[in-house]
Amino acid sequence: MTKERKKGLIFKAVFVFIALGMVVLSCIFLIEAPRLVLLLAIIIFSSCGVLIASSDATKNETIVKFLSVLLSFGAIALITYIILLSTGVLDRITDAEALTELIRSTGYWGMLVFFLIVVLEVVMLPIPSAATAFVGAKLFSPFPAFLIMSAGTIVGSIIAFSLGKIFGQKLVAWMIGKEKTEKYSTLLNEKGKGIFVLMMLFPFFPDDILCLAAGVTKMSYKFFILVVSLTRPVFIAFMTFFVGGNIIPFRGWGIGVWIGIFALSLIMLFIITKFKNKIMKNKPQKEKKQKPTKIKEKTT
């Protein structure tokens, strides 16, 4: 047996085992979910397992890769759901105080739960990042919170980007809306990579939405990961180190500094809003000039 064939059999065995495991976990933990969700989970995991096992990796390489990625994302989503369900996150995420108590109650698992919340916050959970940063700084101190939140945000951004790359515009439009998908994907295609760097660096832009929309453009993984890794931690650092009042207190001399920061933020908001309105304008279509038609004079 050749090495390539042996690797192919090991690859198939691993993914078939994952598929079977996910079917079992779905039947256990999704039994209380709507029947459609349970049925879809079973169909997706079992179909991926059967198709991967029966496909020839050399002849159908693209299909096998797609099924493997789909199975991997499905497994990550299900395991994350099980962890959040078991720890009570899904029932208890309401505000910063409830989130703090929830993570504190998980004990040694607190950092992992916080990391998963940050990842899901980027992809699907409607939790403000400022609230998450405040909770992290309060529980773990600013520096560990910064590291965990930066790692979770980068991982969540890559997942969001991958969803657009793998599943295309239809899924992204379903998640964020057709209008936003077309608007931001067209903007990134027309204005180039530089505008993406600026939008990710400055606050007040919808970073999570931009990650999804960037996935349906021609942007490469290498460029996206580089930009996200360099830009997203900048605002996270400000939130974790300053918003919690650990460096600049909310009393005494800190009050004057916070007033200055607030005034500076208003000025930045005004400038960025102007910049945002300028780049979001659609290019006017050039009207085609109609050539004058010559009227032939009738000869009598």
PDB file of C-alpha atoms in Angstrom:
ATOM      1  CA  MET A   1       0.000   0.000   0.000  1.00  0.00           C
ATOM      2  CA  THR A   2       1.424   3.388  -1.008  1.00  0.00           C
ATOM      3  CA  LYS A   3       1.893   6.234   1.485  1.00  0.00           C
ATOM      4  CA  GLU A   4      -0.664   8.431  -0.289  1.00  0.00           C
ATOM      5  CA  ARG A   5      -3.300   5.712  -0.144  1.00  0.00           C
ATOM      6  CA  LYS A   6      -2.542   5.070   3.512  1.00  0.00           C
ATOM      7  CA  LYS A   7      -2.880   8.784   4.319  1.00  0.00           C
ATOM      8  CA  GLY A   8      -6.143   8.900   2.383  1.00  0.00           C
ATOM      9  CA  LEU A   9      -7.590   5.998   4.388  1.00  0.00           C
ATOM     10  CA  ILE A  10      -6.525   7.583   7.697  1.00  0.00           C
ATOM     11  CA  PHE A  11      -8.046  10.899   6.602  1.00  0.00           C
ATOM     12  CA  LYS A  12     -11.344   9.212   5.730  1.00  0.00           C
ATOM     13  CA  ALA A  13     -11.393   7.188   8.952  1.00  0.00           C
ATOM     14  CA  VAL A  14     -10.863  10.316  11.095  1.00  0.00           C
ATOM     15  CA  PHE A  15     -13.624  12.312   9.417  1.00  0.00           C
ATOM     16  CA  VAL A  16     -16.053   9.392   9.391  1.00  0.00           C
ATOM     17  CA  PHE A  17     -15.403   8.960  13.126  1.00  0.00           C
ATOM     18  CA  ILE A  18     -16.047  12.699  13.655  1.00  0.00           C
ATOM     19  CA  ALA A  19     -19.265  12.479  11.642  1.00  0.00           C
ATOM     20  CA  LEU A  20     -20.528   9.506  13.663  1.00  0.00           C
ATOM     21  CA  GLY A  21     -19.626  11.257  16.908  1.00  0.00           C
ATOM     22  CA  MET A  22     -21.481  14.400  15.879  1.00  0.00           C
ATOM     23  CA  VAL A  23     -24.594  12.373  14.983  1.00  0.00           C
ATOM     24  CA  VAL A  24     -24.556  10.815  18.450  1.00  0.00           C
ATOM     25  CA  LEU A  25     -24.009  14.182  20.166  1.00  0.00           C
ATOM     26  CA  SER A  26     -26.819  15.719  18.082  1.00  0.00           C
ATOM     27  CA  CYS A  27     -29.242  13.015  19.220  1.00  0.00           C
ATOM     28  CA  ILE A  28     -28.249  13.610  22.860  1.00  0.00           C
ATOM     29  CA  PHE A  29     -28.006  17.407  23.109  1.00  0.00           C
ATOM     30  CA  LEU A  30     -30.397  18.572  20.366  1.00  0.00           C
ATOM     31  CA  ILE A  31     -33.277  16.415  21.541  1.00  0.00           C
ATOM     32  CA  GLU A  32     -34.910  19.492  23.125  1.00  0.00           C
ATOM     33  CA  ALA A  33     -34.282  21.653  20.043  1.00  0.00           C
ATOM     34  CA  PRO A  34     -36.862  22.024  17.258  1.00  0.00           C
ATOM     35  CA  ARG A  35     -37.193  18.819  15.237  1.00  0.00           C
ATOM     36  CA  LEU A  36     -36.045  20.560  12.072  1.00  0.00           C
ATOM     37  CA  VAL A  37     -32.727  21.526  13.718  1.00  0.00           C
ATOM     38  CA  LEU A  38     -32.120  17.968  14.937  1.00  0.00           C
ATOM     39  CA  LEU A  39     -33.067  16.526  11.534  1.00  0.00           C
ATOM     40  CA  LEU A  40     -30.775  18.920   9.649  1.00  0.00           C
ATOM     41  CA  ALA A  41     -27.877  18.167  12.001  1.00  0.00           C
ATOM     42  CA  ILE A  42     -28.271  14.409  11.512  1.00  0.00           C
ATOM     43  CA  ILE A  43     -28.599  14.769   7.720  1.00  0.00           C
ATOM     44  CA  ILE A  44     -25.566  17.071   7.415  1.00  0.00           C
ATOM     45  CA  PHE A  45     -23.229  15.013   9.624  1.00  0.00           C
ATOM     46  CA  SER A  46     -24.286  11.620   8.270  1.00  0.00           C
ATOM     47  CA  SER A  47     -24.185  12.818   4.632  1.00  0.00           C
ATOM     48  CA  CYS A  48     -20.703  14.294   5.078  1.00  0.00           C
ATOM     49  CA  GLY A  49     -19.464  11.045   6.638  1.00  0.00           C
ATOM     50  CA  VAL A  50     -20.922   8.832   3.898  1.00  0.00           C
ATOM     51  CA  LEU A  51     -19.793  11.085   1.021  1.00  0.00           C
ATOM     52  CA  ILE A  52     -16.249  11.482   2.385  1.00  0.00           C
ATOM     53  CA  ALA A  53     -15.961   7.715   2.898  1.00  0.00           C
ATOM     54  CA  SER A  54     -17.207   6.921  -0.613  1.00  0.00           C
ATOM     55  CA  SER A  55     -15.412   9.686  -2.548  1.00  0.00           C
ATOM     56  CA  ASP A  56     -12.049   9.388  -4.239  1.00  0.00           C
ATOM     57  CA  ALA A  57      -9.854  12.136  -2.770  1.00  0.00           C
ATOM     58  CA  THR A  58      -7.630  12.269  -5.861  1.00  0.00           C
ATOM     59  CA  LYS A  59     -10.421  12.586  -8.430  1.00  0.00           C
ATOM     60  CA  ASN A  60     -12.843  14.670  -6.342  1.00  0.00           C
ATOM     61  CA  GLU A  61     -10.388  16.724  -4.302  1.00  0.00           C
ATOM     62  CA  THR A  62     -12.504  19.908  -4.278  1.00  0.00           C
ATOM     63  CA  ILE A  63     -15.659  18.106  -3.156  1.00  0.00           C
ATOM     64  CA  VAL A  64     -13.826  16.211  -0.401  1.00  0.00           C
ATOM     65  CA  LYS A  65     -12.227  19.435   0.882  1.00  0.00           C
ATOM     66  CA  PHE A  66     -15.592  21.201   0.906  1.00  0.00           C
ATOM     67  CA  LEU A  67     -17.233  18.331   2.820  1.00  0.00           C
ATOM     68  CA  SER A  68     -14.325  18.221   5.276  1.00  0.00           C
ATOM     69  CA  VAL A  69     -14.563  21.958   5.986  1.00  0.00           C
ATOM     70  CA  LEU A  70     -18.359  21.765   6.299  1.00  0.00           C
ATOM     71  CA  LEU A  71     -18.052  18.844   8.738  1.00  0.00           C
ATOM     72  CA  SER A  72     -15.356  20.659  10.736  1.00  0.00           C
ATOM     73  CA  PHE A  73     -17.395  23.863  11.092  1.00  0.00           C
ATOM     74  CA  GLY A  74     -20.485  21.847  11.978  1.00  0.00           C
ATOM     75  CA  ALA A  75     -18.548  19.965  14.668  1.00  0.00           C
ATOM     76  CA  ILE A  76     -17.118  23.210  16.109  1.00  0.00           C
ATOM     77  CA  ALA A  77     -20.573  24.812  16.165  1.00  0.00           C
ATOM     78  CA  LEU A  78     -22.176  21.794  17.860  1.00  0.00           C
ATOM     79  CA  ILE A  79     -19.422  21.418  20.475  1.00  0.00           C
ATOM     80  CA  THR A  80     -19.556  25.158  21.222  1.00  0.00           C
ATOM     81  CA  TYR A  81     -23.325  24.933  21.597  1.00  0.00           C
ATOM     82  CA  ILE A  82     -22.970  21.966  23.976  1.00  0.00           C
ATOM     83  CA  ILE A  83     -20.397  23.819  26.126  1.00  0.00           C
ATOM     84  CA  LEU A  84     -22.510  26.974  26.293  1.00  0.00           C
ATOM     85  CA  LEU A  85     -25.651  24.959  26.990  1.00  0.00           C
ATOM     86  CA  SER A  86     -23.959  22.927  29.741  1.00  0.00           C
ATOM     87  CA  THR A  87     -22.512  26.022  31.428  1.00  0.00           C
ATOM     88  CA  GLY A  88     -25.788  27.940  31.130  1.00  0.00           C
ATOM     89  CA  VAL A  89     -24.441  30.670  28.870  1.00  0.00           C
ATOM     90  CA  LEU A  90     -27.363  30.555  26.446  1.00  0.00           C
ATOM     91  CA  ASP A  91     -29.840  31.167  29.251  1.00  0.00           C
ATOM     92  CA  ARG A  92     -27.846  33.668  31.281  1.00  0.00           C
ATOM     93  CA  ILE A  93     -26.245  36.085  28.803  1.00  0.00           C
ATOM     94  CA  THR A  94     -28.339  39.204  29.379  1.00  0.00           C
ATOM     95  CA  ASP A  95     -26.016  41.984  30.530  1.00  0.00           C
ATOM     96  CA  ALA A  96     -22.456  42.609  31.730  1.00  0.00           C
ATOM     97  CA  GLU A  97     -23.254  41.747  35.337  1.00  0.00           C
ATOM     98  CA  ALA A  98     -24.946  38.452  34.416  1.00  0.00           C
ATOM     99  CA  LEU A  99     -22.081  37.628  32.050  1.00  0.00           C
ATOM    100  CA  THR A 100     -19.552  38.309  34.820  1.00  0.00           C
ATOM    101  CA  GLU A 101     -21.362  36.035  37.259  1.00  0.00           C
ATOM    102  CA  LEU A 102     -21.696  33.343  34.609  1.00  0.00           C
ATOM    103  CA  ILE A 103     -17.979  33.244  33.750  1.00  0.00           C
ATOM    104  CA  ARG A 104     -17.008  33.424  37.434  1.00  0.00           C
ATOM    105  CA  SER A 105     -19.234  30.438  38.187  1.00  0.00           C
ATOM    106  CA  THR A 106     -17.367  28.255  35.669  1.00  0.00           C
ATOM    107  CA  GLY A 107     -14.203  28.347  37.801  1.00  0.00           C
ATOM    108  CA  TYR A 108     -11.121  27.037  35.997  1.00  0.00           C
ATOM    109  CA  TRP A 109     -13.068  26.949  32.727  1.00  0.00           C
ATOM    110  CA  GLY A 110     -13.705  30.694  32.915  1.00  0.00           C
ATOM    111  CA  MET A 111     -11.031  31.722  30.413  1.00  0.00           C
ATOM    112  CA  LEU A 112     -12.175  29.103  27.891  1.00  0.00           C
ATOM    113  CA  VAL A 113     -15.823  30.174  28.275  1.00  0.00           C
ATOM    114  CA  PHE A 114     -14.798  33.824  27.854  1.00  0.00           C
ATOM    115  CA  PHE A 115     -12.804  32.911  24.718  1.00  0.00           C
ATOM    116  CA  LEU A 116     -15.781  31.043  23.201  1.00  0.00           C
ATOM    117  CA  ILE A 117     -18.130  33.944  23.986  1.00  0.00           C
ATOM    118  CA  VAL A 118     -15.785  36.349  22.187  1.00  0.00           C
ATOM    119  CA  VAL A 119     -15.584  34.033  19.143  1.00  0.00           C
ATOM    120  CA  LEU A 120     -19.373  33.692  18.957  1.00  0.00           C
ATOM    121  CA  GLU A 121     -19.795  37.425  19.564  1.00  0.00           C
ATOM    122  CA  VAL A 122     -17.944  38.103  16.313  1.00  0.00           C
ATOM    123  CA  VAL A 123     -19.857  35.464  14.325  1.00  0.00           C
ATOM    124  CA  MET A 124     -23.402  35.562  15.692  1.00  0.00           C
ATOM    125  CA  LEU A 125     -24.030  36.770  19.256  1.00  0.00           C
ATOM    126  CA  PRO A 126     -25.382  40.349  19.546  1.00  0.00           C
ATOM    127  CA  ILE A 127     -23.159  41.319  22.503  1.00  0.00           C
ATOM    128  CA  PRO A 128     -21.355  44.699  22.422  1.00  0.00           C
ATOM    129  CA  SER A 129     -17.577  44.217  22.441  1.00  0.00           C
ATOM    130  CA  ALA A 130     -17.214  46.998  25.024  1.00  0.00           C
ATOM    131  CA  ALA A 131     -19.331  44.992  27.488  1.00  0.00           C
ATOM    132  CA  THR A 132     -17.235  41.874  26.861  1.00  0.00           C
ATOM    133  CA  ALA A 133     -13.996  43.833  27.351  1.00  0.00           C
ATOM    134  CA  PHE A 134     -15.299  45.323  30.602  1.00  0.00           C
ATOM    135  CA  VAL A 135     -16.219  41.858  31.901  1.00  0.00           C
ATOM    136  CA  GLY A 136     -12.851  40.391  30.880  1.00  0.00           C
ATOM    137  CA  ALA A 137     -10.856  43.189  32.508  1.00  0.00           C
ATOM    138  CA  LYS A 138     -12.908  42.855  35.676  1.00  0.00           C
ATOM    139  CA  LEU A 139     -12.440  39.085  35.931  1.00  0.00           C
ATOM    140  CA  PHE A 140      -8.925  38.435  34.620  1.00  0.00           C
ATOM    141  CA  SER A 141      -7.218  41.885  34.821  1.00  0.00           C
ATOM    142  CA  PRO A 142      -6.545  43.937  31.650  1.00  0.00           C
ATOM    143  CA  PHE A 143      -3.573  42.116  30.112  1.00  0.00           C
ATOM    144  CA  PRO A 144      -4.958  38.533  30.176  1.00  0.00           C
ATOM    145  CA  ALA A 145      -8.341  39.886  29.047  1.00  0.00           C
ATOM    146  CA  PHE A 146      -6.621  41.656  26.143  1.00  0.00           C
ATOM    147  CA  LEU A 147      -4.816  38.462  25.065  1.00  0.00           C
ATOM    148  CA  ILE A 148      -7.913  36.247  25.319  1.00  0.00           C
ATOM    149  CA  MET A 149     -10.205  38.759  23.626  1.00  0.00           C
ATOM    150  CA  SER A 150      -7.695  39.441  20.829  1.00  0.00           C
ATOM    151  CA  ALA A 151      -7.282  35.705  20.163  1.00  0.00           C
ATOM    152  CA  GLY A 152     -11.051  35.120  20.237  1.00  0.00           C
ATOM    153  CA  THR A 153     -11.731  38.098  17.974  1.00  0.00           C
ATOM    154  CA  ILE A 154      -9.130  37.004  15.416  1.00  0.00           C
ATOM    155  CA  VAL A 155     -10.437  33.414  15.413  1.00  0.00           C
ATOM    156  CA  GLY A 156     -14.042  34.641  15.120  1.00  0.00           C
ATOM    157  CA  SER A 157     -13.067  36.992  12.282  1.00  0.00           C
ATOM    158  CA  ILE A 158     -11.395  34.152  10.363  1.00  0.00           C
ATOM    159  CA  ILE A 159     -14.478  31.953  10.857  1.00  0.00           C
ATOM    160  CA  ALA A 160     -16.745  34.761   9.601  1.00  0.00           C
ATOM    161  CA  PHE A 161     -14.466  35.328   6.591  1.00  0.00           C
ATOM    162  CA  SER A 162     -14.420  31.569   5.880  1.00  0.00           C
ATOM    163  CA  LEU A 163     -18.221  31.397   5.957  1.00  0.00           C
ATOM    164  CA  GLY A 164     -18.300  33.924   3.126  1.00  0.00           C
ATOM    165  CA  LYS A 165     -15.526  32.164   1.202  1.00  0.00           C
ATOM    166  CA  ILE A 166     -17.005  28.672   1.493  1.00  0.00           C
ATOM    167  CA  PHE A 167     -20.759  29.219   1.380  1.00  0.00           C
ATOM    168  CA  GLY A 168     -20.866  32.396  -0.703  1.00  0.00           C
ATOM    169  CA  GLN A 169     -23.111  35.420  -0.873  1.00  0.00           C
ATOM    170  CA  LYS A 170     -26.390  33.655  -0.109  1.00  0.00           C
ATOM    171  CA  LEU A 171     -25.367  32.660   3.424  1.00  0.00           C
ATOM    172  CA  VAL A 172     -23.826  36.069   4.185  1.00  0.00           C
ATOM    173  CA  ALA A 173     -26.962  37.807   2.881  1.00  0.00           C
ATOM    174  CA  TRP A 174     -29.060  35.568   5.133  1.00  0.00           C
ATOM    175  CA  MET A 175     -26.905  36.485   8.155  1.00  0.00           C
ATOM    176  CA  ILE A 176     -26.495  40.250   7.705  1.00  0.00           C
ATOM    177  CA  GLY A 177     -29.021  41.110   4.996  1.00  0.00           C
ATOM    178  CA  LYS A 178     -28.813  41.347   1.224  1.00  0.00           C
ATOM    179  CA  GLU A 179     -28.431  45.143   1.180  1.00  0.00           C
ATOM    180  CA  LYS A 180     -25.464  45.195   3.576  1.00  0.00           C
ATOM    181  CA  THR A 181     -23.802  42.287   1.816  1.00  0.00           C
ATOM    182  CA  GLU A 182     -23.977  43.954  -1.594  1.00  0.00           C
ATOM    183  CA  LYS A 183     -23.012  47.369  -0.222  1.00  0.00           C
ATOM    184  CA  TYR A 184     -19.866  46.304   1.641  1.00  0.00           C
ATOM    185  CA  SER A 185     -18.697  43.644  -0.820  1.00  0.00           C
ATOM    186  CA  THR A 186     -19.047  46.100  -3.709  1.00  0.00           C
ATOM    187  CA  LEU A 187     -17.222  48.766  -1.699  1.00  0.00           C
ATOM    188  CA  LEU A 188     -14.297  46.459  -0.911  1.00  0.00           C
ATOM    189  CA  ASN A 189     -14.070  45.275  -4.524  1.00  0.00           C
ATOM    190  CA  GLU A 190     -14.153  48.798  -5.964  1.00  0.00           C
ATOM    191  CA  LYS A 191     -12.056  50.731  -3.422  1.00  0.00           C
ATOM    192  CA  GLY A 192      -9.342  48.106  -2.948  1.00  0.00           C
ATOM    193  CA  LYS A 193      -7.564  46.585   0.031  1.00  0.00           C
ATOM    194  CA  GLY A 194      -6.474  49.914   1.532  1.00  0.00           C
ATOM    195  CA  ILE A 195     -10.018  50.884   2.454  1.00  0.00           C
ATOM    196  CA  PHE A 196     -10.461  47.580   4.287  1.00  0.00           C
ATOM    197  CA  VAL A 197      -7.393  48.318   6.435  1.00  0.00           C
ATOM    198  CA  LEU A 198      -8.725  51.776   7.349  1.00  0.00           C
ATOM    199  CA  MET A 199     -12.223  50.505   8.117  1.00  0.00           C
ATOM    200  CA  MET A 200     -10.857  47.759  10.363  1.00  0.00           C
ATOM    201  CA  LEU A 201      -8.484  50.135  12.140  1.00  0.00           C
ATOM    202  CA  PHE A 202     -10.950  52.914  12.959  1.00  0.00           C
ATOM    203  CA  PRO A 203     -13.872  52.421  15.336  1.00  0.00           C
ATOM    204  CA  PHE A 204     -17.523  53.039  14.416  1.00  0.00           C
ATOM    205  CA  PHE A 205     -17.294  50.691  11.415  1.00  0.00           C
ATOM    206  CA  PRO A 206     -19.131  47.320  11.640  1.00  0.00           C
ATOM    207  CA  ASP A 207     -16.002  45.141  11.846  1.00  0.00           C
ATOM    208  CA  ASP A 208     -17.864  41.845  12.262  1.00  0.00           C
ATOM    209  CA  ILE A 209     -20.082  42.553   9.251  1.00  0.00           C
ATOM    210  CA  LEU A 210     -17.031  43.579   7.214  1.00  0.00           C
ATOM    211  CA  CYS A 211     -15.366  40.211   7.955  1.00  0.00           C
ATOM    212  CA  LEU A 212     -18.392  38.359   6.577  1.00  0.00           C
ATOM    213  CA  ALA A 213     -18.673  40.647   3.543  1.00  0.00           C
ATOM    214  CA  ALA A 214     -14.932  40.371   2.813  1.00  0.00           C
ATOM    215  CA  GLY A 215     -15.390  36.630   2.428  1.00  0.00           C
ATOM    216  CA  VAL A 216     -17.443  37.063  -0.739  1.00  0.00           C
ATOM    217  CA  THR A 217     -14.766  39.250  -2.355  1.00  0.00           C
ATOM    218  CA  LYS A 218     -11.500  38.245  -4.032  1.00  0.00           C
ATOM    219  CA  MET A 219      -9.529  39.013  -0.855  1.00  0.00           C
ATOM    220  CA  SER A 220      -7.020  36.290   0.084  1.00  0.00           C
ATOM    221  CA  TYR A 221      -6.775  34.531   3.445  1.00  0.00           C
ATOM    222  CA  LYS A 222      -3.167  35.696   3.862  1.00  0.00           C
ATOM    223  CA  PHE A 223      -4.031  39.386   3.487  1.00  0.00           C
ATOM    224  CA  PHE A 224      -7.197  39.116   5.603  1.00  0.00           C
ATOM    225  CA  ILE A 225      -5.485  37.337   8.526  1.00  0.00           C
ATOM    226  CA  LEU A 226      -2.580  39.829   8.450  1.00  0.00           C
ATOM    227  CA  VAL A 227      -4.901  42.860   8.532  1.00  0.00           C
ATOM    228  CA  VAL A 228      -7.205  41.434  11.202  1.00  0.00           C
ATOM    229  CA  SER A 229      -4.263  40.401  13.409  1.00  0.00           C
ATOM    230  CA  LEU A 230      -2.748  43.895  13.251  1.00  0.00           C
ATOM    231  CA  THR A 231      -5.871  46.069  13.436  1.00  0.00           C
ATOM    232  CA  ARG A 232      -8.483  44.439  15.664  1.00  0.00           C
ATOM    233  CA  PRO A 233      -6.305  44.202  18.816  1.00  0.00           C
ATOM    234  CA  VAL A 234      -5.788  48.003  18.724  1.00  0.00           C
ATOM    235  CA  PHE A 235      -9.336  48.886  19.789  1.00  0.00           C
ATOM    236  CA  ILE A 236      -9.462  45.855  22.097  1.00  0.00           C
ATOM    237  CA  ALA A 237      -6.379  47.188  23.920  1.00  0.00           C
ATOM    238  CA  PHE A 238      -8.093  50.531  24.476  1.00  0.00           C
ATOM    239  CA  MET A 239     -11.242  48.871  25.803  1.00  0.00           C
ATOM    240  CA  THR A 240      -9.526  46.409  28.147  1.00  0.00           C
ATOM    241  CA  PHE A 241      -6.855  48.756  29.523  1.00  0.00           C
ATOM    242  CA  PHE A 242      -8.796  52.017  29.760  1.00  0.00           C
ATOM    243  CA  VAL A 243     -12.563  51.405  29.846  1.00  0.00           C
ATOM    244  CA  GLY A 244     -12.350  49.400  33.074  1.00  0.00           C
ATOM    245  CA  GLY A 245     -10.833  52.347  34.930  1.00  0.00           C
ATOM    246  CA  ASN A 246      -7.652  50.433  35.774  1.00  0.00           C
ATOM    247  CA  ILE A 247      -5.259  52.982  34.237  1.00  0.00           C
ATOM    248  CA  ILE A 248      -7.335  56.163  34.230  1.00  0.00           C
ATOM    249  CA  PRO A 249      -9.659  56.164  37.259  1.00  0.00           C
ATOM    250  CA  PHE A 250     -13.241  57.392  37.140  1.00  0.00           C
ATOM    251  CA  ARG A 251     -12.597  59.789  40.028  1.00  0.00           C
ATOM    252  CA  GLY A 252     -10.176  62.559  40.977  1.00  0.00           C
ATOM    253  CA  TRP A 253      -7.717  63.524  38.262  1.00  0.00           C
ATOM    254  CA  GLY A 254      -9.156  60.875  35.982  1.00  0.00           C
ATOM    255  CA  ILE A 255     -12.416  62.814  35.543  1.00  0.00           C
ATOM    256  CA  GLY A 256     -10.658  65.601  33.613  1.00  0.00           C
ATOM    257  CA  VAL A 257      -8.812  63.096  31.455  1.00  0.00           C
ATOM    258  CA  TRP A 258     -12.028  61.220  30.651  1.00  0.00           C
ATOM    259  CA  ILE A 259     -13.721  64.481  29.684  1.00  0.00           C
ATOM    260  CA  GLY A 260     -10.838  65.115  27.264  1.00  0.00           C
ATOM    261  CA  ILE A 261     -11.096  61.575  25.882  1.00  0.00           C
ATOM    262  CA  PHE A 262     -14.850  61.994  25.454  1.00  0.00           C
ATOM    263  CA  ALA A 263     -14.359  65.308  23.584  1.00  0.00           C
ATOM    264  CA  LEU A 264     -11.668  63.726  21.404  1.00  0.00           C
ATOM    265  CA  SER A 265     -13.981  60.781  20.689  1.00  0.00           C
ATOM    266  CA  LEU A 266     -16.721  63.179  19.528  1.00  0.00           C
ATOM    267  CA  ILE A 267     -14.269  64.881  17.163  1.00  0.00           C
ATOM    268  CA  MET A 268     -13.120  61.480  15.872  1.00  0.00           C
ATOM    269  CA  LEU A 269     -16.727  60.393  15.449  1.00  0.00           C
ATOM    270  CA  PHE A 270     -17.455  63.494  13.367  1.00  0.00           C
ATOM    271  CA  ILE A 271     -14.364  62.975  11.172  1.00  0.00           C
ATOM    272  CA  ILE A 272     -14.954  59.246  10.727  1.00  0.00           C
ATOM    273  CA  THR A 273     -18.643  59.814   9.934  1.00  0.00           C
ATOM    274  CA  LYS A 274     -17.653  62.264   7.199  1.00  0.00           C
ATOM    275  CA  PHE A 275     -15.090  59.798   5.917  1.00  0.00           C
ATOM    276  CA  LYS A 276     -17.611  56.960   6.089  1.00  0.00           C
ATOM    277  CA  ASN A 277     -20.258  58.915   4.173  1.00  0.00           C
ATOM    278  CA  LYS A 278     -17.699  59.825   1.523  1.00  0.00           C
ATOM    279  CA  ILE A 279     -16.487  56.294   0.835  1.00  0.00           C
ATOM    280  CA  MET A 280     -19.963  54.784   1.006  1.00  0.00           C
ATOM    281  CA  LYS A 281     -21.223  56.951  -1.842  1.00  0.00           C
ATOM    282  CA  ASN A 282     -21.874  54.962  -4.960  1.00  0.00           C
ATOM    283  CA  LYS A 283     -20.057  55.975  -8.076  1.00  0.00           C
ATOM    284  CA  PRO A 284     -22.443  57.716 -10.411  1.00  0.00           C
ATOM    285  CA  GLN A 285     -22.918  55.881 -13.619  1.00  0.00           C
ATOM    286  CA  LYS A 286     -21.793  57.777 -16.667  1.00  0.00           C
ATOM    287  CA  GLU A 287     -24.582  58.486 -19.008  1.00  0.00           C
ATOM    288  CA  LYS A 288     -23.966  57.349 -22.517  1.00  0.00           C
ATOM    289  CA  LYS A 289     -23.895  60.195 -24.968  1.00  0.00           C
ATOM    290  CA  GLN A 290     -26.232  59.584 -27.810  1.00  0.00           C
ATOM    291  CA  LYS A 291     -24.841  60.344 -31.190  1.00  0.00           C
ATOM    292  CA  PRO A 292     -26.950  62.893 -33.066  1.00  0.00           C
ATOM    293  CA  THR A 293     -28.854  61.284 -35.857  1.00  0.00           C
ATOM    294  CA  LYS A 294     -28.525  62.825 -39.203  1.00  0.00           C
ATOM    295  CA  ILE A 295     -31.751  63.681 -40.923  1.00  0.00           C
ATOM    296  CA  LYS A 296     -31.632  63.186 -44.593  1.00  0.00           C
ATOM    297  CA  GLU A 297     -33.297  65.904 -46.608  1.00  0.00           C
ATOM    298  CA  LYS A 298     -35.734  64.668 -49.122  1.00  0.00           C
ATOM    299  CA  THR A 299     -34.973  65.788 -52.618  1.00  0.00           C
ATOM    300  CA  THR A 300     -37.860  66.861 -54.660  1.00  0.00           C
TER     301      THR A 300
END
